[in-house]
Amino acid sequence: MPKPLTITTAIAYPNGRPHIGHAYEAIATDVFARAARMMGRDVFFQTGTDEHGLKVAQTARGLGITPREFVDEMASYFKEMDDLLGISYDRFIRTSEPVHHAASQAIWEAMAANGDLYLDRYEGWYSVRDEAYYDESELVEGTDGAKLSPQGTPVEWTVEESWFFRLSNYQDKLLALYAEQPDFIQPESRRNEILRFVEGGLRDLSVSRTSFDWGVKVPGSPDHVMYVWVDALTNYLTGCGYPDDTERMARYWGPESDIVHIIGKDIVRFHTVYWPAFLMSANLPLPGKIFGHGFLLNRGEKMSKSLGNVADPKELAEAFGVDALRYFLLAEVGFGNDGSYSAEAIVHRTNTELGNAFGNLAQRTLSFIAKNLEGRLPEPAATADDEALLAAVREAVTDMPRAFEKLAPHEAIQSWLRACYACNAYIDAQAPWALRKTDPARMEAVLATLYVAIAELAVAISPVIPTSATALLDHMGVPADARGYGESVDWYESLRAGGFVLAAPKPLFPRLELPAEAE
Ligand code: MSP
């Protein structure tokens, strides 16, 4: 049996409504989770919101409401976005949940028991936006001469009593980890960045705050709340049953589990340096892989509230369709690279690839069968051409789960598209409509080949476009046991023998037009 898979997104700060960057991460992770389930794996997929910290407390205060009221409303928008986009999470976690506070206190106590926490005074440059302290040498100068964090956010000099984590003790252990598990940090470019950072030496990390109280209380130090990243990272354990549900922990966070974190490139350091150090300190298993994906840019520009170019995933899904948006984001951007989106690019890709290459192929074939055979499934009589097409489709389709497993969705989509083009070339060469009068038996054999090929293509792409693929497979009567990645099931003959009647199909991807303001 393959190992259980635990796969997570980062948990988002609910400081504002979700944007397309959040949607991108959720969609990509969802595709990996769905593909793994189709490989018969036991999957635990978690996403959620990171609700503590000074920034949230300040925003709520500015609005004249409590942090709790603020996050209750904001978290609901993230959950709504996930539900709208078909994100098949098993758990939507909110760090303000009592079980999460208990898990964070448990990991704290485990790190304390290991002698890694001590009380001291902290002075340094703190960025409220990043919830992180920075070294003087890391700061950059803004256009007006102000000091900014490496992410370009404002920093202020801060002095407070704080608990510290002995991160300096973990330099060698972390370097050994990166050497032993070369896949731990992906893609390669981010791995090199982190190696250089850790090789440069690690300072102990301030892990508690006394200047505000919206957070998880430090056990035995009621004036302190945990540094938000300690509690945030622990969300992954909470969902796996830490500390009390040992059975669940053994399954989803055990030495035998396959644990994958999908996050953006800006938070790779937190996940590949601090997080494994906390876990080693608490004597817990480590994740297997941390993938830092790239950033989505709006027509090549960084999204920001001040530029007014922050795309709302809900509006995009409503304008273009959920599956078109999911497909576009994964097909357009090599996973790991930055990418750009625009209404034109979404419309173009959807129309040419989903609409023409796949949708029309299905539409032409199925309506021809519905009309000319009154919905009766055509009789196969395979020739070398038919076998060659099915072999090409199967080759592409067997590459796809492997590409999803190695977190390369764009490669999976490329294989799939190649197979769609092969089917289009086949239909043009065989011209079944011309055979209707001259050779009806051959026409049936061609249509039967296409029927099977289309169903296999729909199954293979279903992690990316689940709603349309399922609708098509339902329409075609493809049984549930033929909808996974694995041994091919000979369903066509039994469907035909059972007298299945195909109804006239509806177009899967109606042609998109550019919204008026984008023209
Ligand atoms: N709360 C932290 C993560 C804690 S994980 C234990 C955080 N939140 S965030 O809301 O700022 O970002 C959530 C995720 O969205 C991160 O992985 C981040 O990289 C990703 N993205 C934010 N903007 C993005 C784009 N423009 N494009 C793609 N992903 C982006 O960081």
Coordinates of C-alpha atoms and ligand atoms in Angstrom, one line a residue:
M1 CA 0.0 0.0 0.0
P2 CA 1.3 3.5 -0.8
K3 CA 2.0 5.7 2.2
P4 CA -0.7 8.0 3.4
L5 CA -0.3 11.5 2.0
T6 CA -0.7 14.7 4.1
I7 CA -0.8 17.7 1.9
T8 CA -1.3 21.3 2.9
T9 CA -1.5 24.9 1.7
A10 CA -0.1 27.7 3.7
I11 CA -2.8 29.1 6.0
A12 CA -3.7 32.6 4.8
Y13 CA -3.8 35.8 6.9
P14 CA -7.4 36.8 6.9
N15 CA -6.5 40.5 6.9
G16 CA -8.5 41.1 3.9
R17 CA -10.5 39.1 1.3
P18 CA -8.8 36.3 -0.5
H19 CA -7.0 37.2 -3.8
I20 CA -6.0 35.2 -6.8
G21 CA -2.6 34.3 -5.2
H22 CA -4.5 32.4 -2.5
A23 CA -6.7 30.8 -5.1
Y24 CA -3.7 29.7 -7.1
E25 CA -2.1 27.9 -4.1
A26 CA -5.4 26.3 -3.1
I27 CA -6.1 25.1 -6.7
A28 CA -2.6 23.6 -7.2
T29 CA -2.7 21.8 -3.9
D30 CA -6.2 20.6 -4.6
V31 CA -5.1 19.1 -7.9
F32 CA -2.3 17.2 -6.2
A33 CA -4.7 15.9 -3.5
R34 CA -7.2 14.8 -6.1
A35 CA -4.6 13.1 -8.3
A36 CA -3.2 11.2 -5.2
R37 CA -6.8 10.0 -4.3
M38 CA -7.2 8.8 -7.9
M39 CA -4.0 6.8 -7.4
G40 CA -5.8 5.1 -4.5
R41 CA -3.9 6.9 -1.8
D42 CA -5.2 7.8 1.6
V43 CA -5.0 11.6 1.5
F44 CA -5.4 14.2 4.2
F45 CA -5.6 17.7 2.7
Q46 CA -5.7 20.7 5.0
T47 CA -6.0 24.4 4.4
G48 CA -7.3 27.3 6.5
T49 CA -6.6 30.7 8.1
D50 CA -3.8 32.1 10.2
E51 CA -5.7 34.3 12.5
H52 CA -3.4 35.6 15.3
G53 CA -0.8 38.4 15.4
L54 CA -0.5 42.1 15.7
K55 CA -1.6 42.9 12.2
V56 CA -5.1 41.3 12.7
A57 CA -5.4 42.9 16.2
Q58 CA -4.6 46.3 14.7
T59 CA -6.9 46.0 11.7
A60 CA -9.8 44.9 14.0
R61 CA -9.1 47.8 16.3
G62 CA -9.2 50.2 13.4
L63 CA -12.6 48.9 12.4
G64 CA -13.8 49.2 16.0
I65 CA -14.6 45.4 16.4
T66 CA -12.9 42.6 18.3
P67 CA -10.3 40.5 16.6
R68 CA -12.6 37.5 17.0
E69 CA -15.5 39.3 15.2
F70 CA -13.1 40.3 12.5
V71 CA -11.6 36.9 11.8
D72 CA -14.9 35.2 12.0
E73 CA -16.1 37.3 9.1
M74 CA -12.8 37.1 7.1
A75 CA -12.2 33.4 7.5
S76 CA -15.7 32.8 6.1
Y77 CA -14.6 34.5 2.8
F78 CA -11.6 32.1 2.5
K79 CA -13.8 29.1 3.1
E80 CA -16.3 30.4 0.6
M81 CA -13.6 30.9 -2.0
D82 CA -12.4 27.3 -1.4
D83 CA -15.9 25.9 -1.8
L84 CA -16.6 27.9 -4.9
L85 CA -13.4 26.7 -6.5
G86 CA -14.0 23.1 -5.7
I87 CA -11.1 22.8 -3.3
S88 CA -11.5 19.3 -1.8
Y89 CA -10.0 20.0 1.6
D90 CA -10.5 17.4 4.4
R91 CA -10.1 20.1 7.0
F92 CA -10.3 23.9 7.0
I93 CA -8.4 24.9 10.1
R94 CA -8.7 28.2 11.9
T95 CA -5.8 28.9 14.3
S96 CA -8.3 30.5 16.7
E97 CA -9.8 27.1 17.4
P98 CA -9.3 25.8 21.0
V99 CA -7.8 22.5 19.7
H100 CA -5.2 24.5 17.9
H101 CA -4.3 26.5 21.0
A102 CA -3.9 23.1 22.8
A103 CA -1.6 21.7 20.1
S104 CA 0.5 24.9 20.0
Q105 CA 1.0 24.8 23.8
A106 CA 1.9 21.1 23.5
I107 CA 4.7 21.7 21.0
W108 CA 5.9 24.6 23.1
E109 CA 6.1 22.4 26.1
A110 CA 7.9 19.7 24.1
M111 CA 10.5 22.3 22.9
A112 CA 10.9 23.6 26.5
A113 CA 11.4 20.1 27.8
N114 CA 14.2 19.7 25.3
G115 CA 15.9 22.8 26.8
D116 CA 15.4 24.9 23.7
L117 CA 13.4 27.9 25.2
Y118 CA 14.8 30.6 27.4
L119 CA 13.6 34.1 28.6
D120 CA 15.6 37.2 27.5
R121 CA 15.1 40.7 26.1
Y122 CA 14.6 41.4 22.5
E123 CA 15.5 44.5 20.5
G124 CA 15.3 44.6 16.7
W125 CA 13.6 45.7 13.5
Y126 CA 10.1 44.2 13.4
S127 CA 7.8 44.2 10.4
V128 CA 4.1 44.0 11.4
R129 CA 3.2 43.0 7.9
D130 CA 5.6 40.1 7.7
E131 CA 5.2 39.3 11.4
A132 CA 9.0 38.9 11.4
Y133 CA 12.1 40.5 12.9
Y134 CA 15.0 41.4 10.6
D135 CA 18.6 42.0 11.0
E136 CA 19.9 45.5 10.2
S137 CA 22.0 44.0 7.3
E138 CA 18.8 42.6 5.7
L139 CA 17.0 45.9 5.5
V140 CA 16.6 47.9 2.3
E141 CA 16.0 51.6 1.8
G142 CA 12.6 52.8 0.5
T143 CA 12.3 55.6 -2.0
D144 CA 11.7 58.1 0.9
G145 CA 14.8 56.8 2.8
A146 CA 12.7 54.8 5.2
K147 CA 14.0 51.4 6.3
L148 CA 12.1 48.5 4.8
S149 CA 12.2 44.7 5.2
P150 CA 13.6 42.6 2.4
Q151 CA 9.9 42.1 1.3
G152 CA 9.5 45.9 1.1
T153 CA 7.3 46.3 4.1
P154 CA 7.9 49.0 6.9
V155 CA 9.9 48.0 10.0
E156 CA 10.0 49.5 13.4
W157 CA 12.6 49.3 16.2
T158 CA 11.0 47.1 18.9
V159 CA 12.2 46.2 22.5
E160 CA 10.4 43.6 24.6
E161 CA 10.9 40.7 27.0
S162 CA 10.7 37.6 25.0
W163 CA 11.1 33.8 25.0
F164 CA 13.8 32.6 22.7
F165 CA 14.2 29.4 20.7
R166 CA 17.7 28.1 20.4
L167 CA 17.7 28.1 16.7
S168 CA 21.5 28.5 16.7
N169 CA 21.7 24.8 18.0
Y170 CA 20.1 23.6 14.8
Q171 CA 22.5 24.8 12.1
D172 CA 24.3 21.5 11.7
K173 CA 21.2 19.4 12.0
L174 CA 19.4 21.5 9.3
L175 CA 22.4 21.3 6.9
A176 CA 22.5 17.5 7.5
L177 CA 18.8 17.3 6.8
Y178 CA 19.2 19.2 3.5
A179 CA 22.0 17.0 2.5
E180 CA 20.2 13.8 3.4
Q181 CA 16.9 14.8 1.8
P182 CA 17.8 16.7 -1.4
D183 CA 14.0 16.9 -2.2
F184 CA 13.2 18.6 1.1
I185 CA 13.2 22.1 -0.4
Q186 CA 11.8 22.5 -4.0
P187 CA 12.4 23.9 -6.5
E188 CA 16.2 23.8 -6.6
S189 CA 16.6 27.5 -6.8
R190 CA 14.9 28.0 -3.5
R191 CA 16.9 25.2 -2.0
N192 CA 20.1 27.1 -2.8
E193 CA 18.9 30.3 -1.2
I194 CA 18.1 28.5 2.0
L195 CA 21.4 26.6 2.0
R196 CA 23.2 29.9 1.8
F197 CA 21.1 31.4 4.5
V198 CA 21.7 28.5 7.0
E199 CA 25.4 28.2 6.1
G200 CA 25.7 31.9 7.1
G201 CA 24.8 31.0 10.7
L202 CA 21.6 31.0 12.7
R203 CA 20.7 33.3 15.6
D204 CA 18.2 32.3 18.3
L205 CA 14.7 33.3 17.4
S206 CA 12.4 35.4 19.5
V207 CA 9.2 33.4 19.9
S208 CA 6.9 35.3 22.2
R209 CA 5.4 38.8 22.4
T210 CA 4.1 40.8 25.3
S211 CA 2.9 43.9 23.4
F212 CA -0.5 42.4 22.5
D213 CA -2.6 39.5 23.5
W214 CA -4.3 38.2 20.4
G215 CA -2.6 34.9 20.2
V216 CA -1.9 31.6 21.9
K217 CA -0.8 32.0 25.5
V218 CA 2.6 30.8 26.5
P219 CA 2.2 28.0 29.0
G220 CA 3.3 29.3 32.5
S221 CA 3.9 32.9 31.1
P222 CA 0.4 34.4 30.9
D223 CA 1.8 37.8 29.8
H224 CA 3.3 36.3 26.7
V225 CA 1.6 35.2 23.5
M226 CA 3.4 33.0 21.1
Y227 CA 5.1 34.5 18.1
V228 CA 2.5 34.0 15.4
W229 CA 4.7 31.8 13.2
V230 CA 5.1 29.2 16.0
D231 CA 1.4 28.8 16.3
A232 CA 0.9 29.2 12.5
L233 CA 3.3 26.4 11.6
T234 CA 1.8 24.1 14.2
N235 CA -1.6 24.2 12.3
Y236 CA -0.2 21.3 10.3
L237 CA 0.1 19.1 13.4
T238 CA -3.3 20.2 14.9
G239 CA -5.1 18.8 11.9
C240 CA -3.2 15.5 12.2
G241 CA -4.4 15.0 15.8
Y242 CA -1.5 16.3 17.8
P243 CA -1.0 15.8 20.7
D244 CA -3.7 13.4 21.9
D245 CA -4.9 11.5 18.9
T246 CA -1.9 9.2 18.6
E247 CA -3.6 6.9 16.1
R248 CA -4.3 9.8 13.7
M249 CA -0.8 11.2 14.2
A250 CA 0.8 7.8 13.4
R251 CA -1.2 7.8 10.1
Y252 CA -0.8 11.4 8.9
W253 CA 2.2 12.7 10.8
G254 CA 4.2 9.5 11.4
P255 CA 7.6 8.4 10.3
E256 CA 5.8 6.5 7.5
S257 CA 3.6 9.4 6.3
D258 CA 4.4 11.4 3.1
I259 CA 4.1 15.0 4.2
V260 CA 4.0 17.8 1.6
H261 CA 3.7 21.5 2.2
I262 CA 2.7 23.7 -0.8
I263 CA 3.6 27.3 0.0
G264 CA 4.6 30.5 -1.8
K265 CA 8.2 31.5 -2.3
D266 CA 8.0 34.4 0.3
I267 CA 7.6 32.0 3.2
V268 CA 10.1 29.3 2.3
R269 CA 12.5 30.3 5.2
F270 CA 9.8 29.8 7.8
H271 CA 8.9 26.4 6.5
T272 CA 12.4 25.0 5.8
V273 CA 14.4 26.5 8.6
Y274 CA 12.2 27.3 11.6
W275 CA 9.6 24.5 11.1
P276 CA 12.0 21.5 10.9
A277 CA 14.0 23.0 13.8
F278 CA 10.8 23.2 16.0
L279 CA 9.9 19.7 15.0
M280 CA 13.3 18.3 15.7
S281 CA 13.2 20.0 19.1
A282 CA 9.8 18.5 19.9
N283 CA 11.1 15.1 18.6
L284 CA 8.5 14.9 15.9
P285 CA 8.8 13.5 12.3
L286 CA 9.7 16.0 9.6
P287 CA 7.8 16.8 6.4
G288 CA 9.2 15.1 3.3
K289 CA 8.9 18.0 0.8
I290 CA 8.3 21.7 0.9
F291 CA 7.5 23.3 -2.4
G292 CA 7.8 27.1 -2.8
H293 CA 5.6 28.1 -5.8
G294 CA 6.0 31.4 -7.6
F295 CA 3.9 34.5 -7.5
L296 CA 1.0 35.5 -9.7
L297 CA 1.3 38.9 -11.2
N298 CA -1.4 40.9 -12.8
R299 CA -0.3 41.6 -16.4
G300 CA 3.3 41.3 -15.2
E301 CA 2.8 43.6 -12.2
K302 CA 2.8 42.8 -8.5
M303 CA -0.7 43.0 -7.1
S304 CA -1.3 45.5 -4.4
K305 CA -4.2 47.3 -2.8
S306 CA -2.7 50.7 -3.7
L307 CA -2.4 49.9 -7.4
G308 CA -6.0 48.6 -7.3
N309 CA -5.1 45.6 -9.3
V310 CA -5.9 42.8 -6.8
A311 CA -7.9 40.2 -8.7
D312 CA -10.9 38.7 -6.9
P313 CA -11.0 34.9 -7.6
K314 CA -14.7 35.0 -7.2
E315 CA -15.1 37.5 -10.0
L316 CA -12.7 35.6 -12.3
A317 CA -14.6 32.3 -11.6
E318 CA -17.9 34.0 -12.3
A319 CA -16.6 35.6 -15.5
F320 CA -14.8 32.6 -17.0
G321 CA -16.0 29.5 -15.1
V322 CA -14.3 27.6 -12.2
D323 CA -12.8 24.9 -14.4
A324 CA -11.4 27.4 -16.9
L325 CA -9.8 29.3 -14.2
R326 CA -8.3 26.2 -12.6
Y327 CA -7.0 25.0 -15.9
F328 CA -5.6 28.3 -16.9
L329 CA -3.6 28.8 -13.8
L330 CA -1.9 25.5 -13.9
A331 CA -1.4 25.3 -17.6
E332 CA -0.1 28.9 -17.9
V333 CA 2.5 28.9 -15.2
G334 CA 5.3 26.4 -14.8
F335 CA 4.9 25.4 -11.2
G336 CA 7.6 27.1 -9.2
N337 CA 7.9 30.1 -11.6
D338 CA 6.2 33.4 -11.3
G339 CA 3.4 33.9 -13.8
S340 CA 1.0 36.5 -15.2
Y341 CA -2.7 36.4 -15.8
S342 CA -5.0 38.6 -17.8
A343 CA -8.5 38.3 -19.1
E344 CA -7.2 37.9 -22.6
A345 CA -4.8 35.1 -21.7
I346 CA -7.6 33.2 -19.8
V347 CA -10.1 33.6 -22.7
H348 CA -7.5 32.6 -25.3
R349 CA -6.3 29.5 -23.5
T350 CA -9.7 28.3 -22.5
N351 CA -11.1 28.7 -26.0
T352 CA -8.2 27.0 -27.8
E353 CA -7.3 24.2 -25.4
L354 CA -10.4 23.4 -23.4
G355 CA -12.9 24.6 -26.0
N356 CA -11.4 23.5 -29.3
A357 CA -8.9 20.8 -28.6
F358 CA -11.0 18.9 -26.0
G359 CA -14.5 20.3 -25.9
N360 CA -15.1 20.2 -29.6
L361 CA -13.6 16.8 -29.9
A362 CA -16.1 15.4 -27.4
Q363 CA -19.0 17.5 -28.8
R364 CA -18.4 16.4 -32.4
T365 CA -18.0 12.7 -31.5
L366 CA -20.8 12.4 -29.0
S367 CA -23.4 14.4 -31.0
F368 CA -22.5 12.3 -34.1
I369 CA -23.2 9.1 -32.1
A370 CA -26.4 10.6 -30.6
K371 CA -27.7 11.6 -33.9
N372 CA -26.6 9.0 -36.4
L373 CA -26.7 5.9 -34.2
E374 CA -29.6 7.1 -32.0
G375 CA -27.3 7.1 -29.0
R376 CA -26.4 3.4 -29.4
L377 CA -22.7 2.9 -28.7
P378 CA -20.7 2.1 -31.8
E379 CA -19.2 -1.3 -32.4
P380 CA -15.4 -1.5 -32.2
A381 CA -13.3 -3.4 -34.8
A382 CA -9.9 -2.1 -34.1
T383 CA -7.4 -1.5 -36.9
A384 CA -3.7 -0.5 -36.5
D385 CA -4.7 3.2 -36.7
D386 CA -7.2 2.8 -33.9
E387 CA -4.8 0.9 -31.7
A388 CA -2.1 3.5 -32.4
L389 CA -4.3 6.3 -31.3
L390 CA -5.4 4.5 -28.1
A391 CA -1.7 3.6 -27.4
A392 CA -0.7 7.3 -27.8
V393 CA -3.6 8.4 -25.5
R394 CA -2.6 5.8 -22.9
E395 CA 1.0 6.8 -22.9
A396 CA 0.1 10.4 -22.3
V397 CA -2.4 9.5 -19.6
T398 CA 0.0 7.2 -17.7
D399 CA 2.6 10.1 -17.6
M400 CA 0.1 12.4 -15.9
P401 CA -0.2 10.9 -12.4
R402 CA 3.6 10.8 -12.3
A403 CA 3.8 14.5 -13.3
F404 CA 1.3 15.4 -10.6
E405 CA 3.2 13.4 -8.0
K406 CA 6.4 15.3 -8.8
L407 CA 4.4 18.6 -8.5
A408 CA 4.7 19.4 -12.2
P409 CA 1.0 20.0 -13.2
H410 CA 2.0 22.0 -16.3
E411 CA 3.8 18.8 -17.6
A412 CA 0.8 16.7 -16.9
I413 CA -1.3 19.2 -18.9
Q414 CA 1.2 19.3 -21.8
S415 CA 0.9 15.4 -22.1
W416 CA -2.8 15.7 -22.0
L417 CA -3.0 18.3 -24.7
R418 CA -0.7 16.3 -26.9
A419 CA -3.1 13.4 -26.6
C420 CA -6.0 15.7 -27.4
Y421 CA -4.2 16.9 -30.6
A422 CA -3.6 13.3 -31.6
C423 CA -7.3 12.6 -31.3
N424 CA -8.1 15.7 -33.4
A425 CA -5.6 14.6 -36.1
Y426 CA -7.2 11.1 -36.0
I427 CA -10.7 12.3 -36.4
D428 CA -9.7 14.5 -39.3
A429 CA -7.8 11.7 -41.0
Q430 CA -10.5 9.1 -40.5
A431 CA -13.4 11.5 -41.3
P432 CA -16.1 9.3 -39.8
W433 CA -18.9 11.6 -41.3
A434 CA -17.6 10.7 -44.8
L435 CA -17.8 7.0 -43.9
R436 CA -21.4 7.1 -42.9
K437 CA -22.6 6.2 -46.4
T438 CA -19.5 4.4 -47.8
D439 CA -18.4 2.2 -44.8
P440 CA -20.7 2.3 -41.8
A441 CA -18.9 -0.5 -40.0
R442 CA -15.6 1.4 -40.2
M443 CA -17.4 4.6 -39.1
E444 CA -18.6 2.7 -36.0
A445 CA -15.0 1.5 -35.3
V446 CA -13.7 5.0 -35.5
L447 CA -16.4 6.4 -33.2
A448 CA -15.8 3.6 -30.7
T449 CA -12.1 4.3 -30.6
L450 CA -12.8 8.0 -30.0
Y451 CA -15.4 7.2 -27.3
V452 CA -12.8 5.3 -25.3
A453 CA -10.1 7.9 -25.9
I454 CA -12.3 10.8 -24.9
A455 CA -13.3 9.0 -21.7
E456 CA -9.7 8.3 -20.8
L457 CA -8.8 11.9 -21.5
A458 CA -11.6 13.1 -19.3
V459 CA -10.5 10.8 -16.4
A460 CA -6.9 11.9 -16.7
I461 CA -7.6 15.6 -16.6
S462 CA -10.3 15.4 -13.9
P463 CA -8.0 16.6 -11.0
V464 CA -7.7 19.9 -12.9
I465 CA -11.3 20.3 -14.2
P466 CA -13.3 18.1 -11.9
T467 CA -16.7 19.5 -12.5
S468 CA -16.6 19.4 -16.3
A469 CA -14.8 16.1 -16.4
T470 CA -17.3 14.5 -14.0
A471 CA -20.3 15.9 -16.0
L472 CA -18.8 14.4 -19.2
L473 CA -18.1 11.0 -17.7
D474 CA -21.6 10.9 -16.2
H475 CA -23.1 11.8 -19.5
M476 CA -21.0 9.0 -21.2
G477 CA -22.0 6.5 -18.6
V478 CA -18.4 5.7 -17.6
P479 CA -18.5 3.7 -14.4
A480 CA -16.9 4.8 -11.1
D481 CA -14.3 2.1 -11.2
A482 CA -12.9 3.4 -14.5
R483 CA -12.3 6.9 -13.1
G484 CA -9.1 6.4 -11.3
Y485 CA -5.4 6.3 -12.3
G486 CA -4.3 2.7 -12.5
E487 CA -5.2 -0.5 -14.3
S488 CA -7.4 0.3 -17.3
V489 CA -10.8 -1.2 -16.8
D490 CA -12.6 -2.7 -19.8
W491 CA -15.9 -0.8 -19.3
Y492 CA -16.8 0.0 -22.9
E493 CA -18.0 -3.5 -23.9
S494 CA -20.1 -3.9 -20.8
L495 CA -21.7 -0.5 -21.2
R496 CA -22.5 -1.3 -24.8
A497 CA -23.8 -4.8 -24.0
G498 CA -25.9 -3.2 -21.3
G499 CA -27.7 -1.2 -24.0
F500 CA -26.5 2.2 -22.8
V501 CA -28.1 5.1 -24.8
L502 CA -26.1 8.3 -25.2
A503 CA -28.2 11.5 -24.9
A504 CA -27.4 14.5 -27.1
P505 CA -24.5 16.3 -25.5
K506 CA -24.3 19.9 -24.4
P507 CA -21.1 21.9 -25.2
L508 CA -18.7 21.5 -22.3
F509 CA -16.8 24.8 -22.6
P510 CA -19.0 27.4 -24.4
R511 CA -16.8 29.9 -26.2
L512 CA -15.7 32.7 -23.9
E513 CA -15.8 36.3 -25.0
L514 CA -13.6 39.1 -23.5
P515 CA -15.4 41.1 -20.9
A516 CA -16.1 44.6 -22.3
E517 CA -13.6 46.5 -20.0
A518 CA -10.7 44.2 -21.0
E519 CA -11.0 44.8 -24.7
Ligands
MSP1 N1 -0.1 33.3 7.2 C1 1.1 33.1 6.4 C2 1.4 31.6 6.2 C3 1.5 30.8 7.4 S1 1.7 29.1 6.9 C4 1.9 28.3 8.4 C5 1.0 33.9 5.1 N2 -0.2 34.2 4.7 S2 -0.6 35.0 3.4 O1 -2.0 35.2 3.4 O2 0.3 36.2 3.3 O3 -0.1 34.1 2.2 C6 -0.7 32.8 2.1 C7 -0.1 32.0 0.9 O4 -0.5 32.7 -0.3 C8 1.4 32.0 1.0 O5 1.9 30.7 0.6 C9 1.8 33.1 -0.1 O6 3.1 32.8 -0.6 C10 0.7 32.9 -1.1 N3 0.6 34.1 -1.9 C11 0.4 35.4 -1.5 N4 0.4 36.2 -2.6 C12 0.6 35.5 -3.7 C13 0.6 35.8 -5.1 N5 0.5 37.0 -5.6 N6 0.8 34.7 -5.9 C14 0.9 33.4 -5.5 N7 0.9 33.1 -4.2 C15 0.8 34.2 -3.3 O7 2.0 34.1 4.5

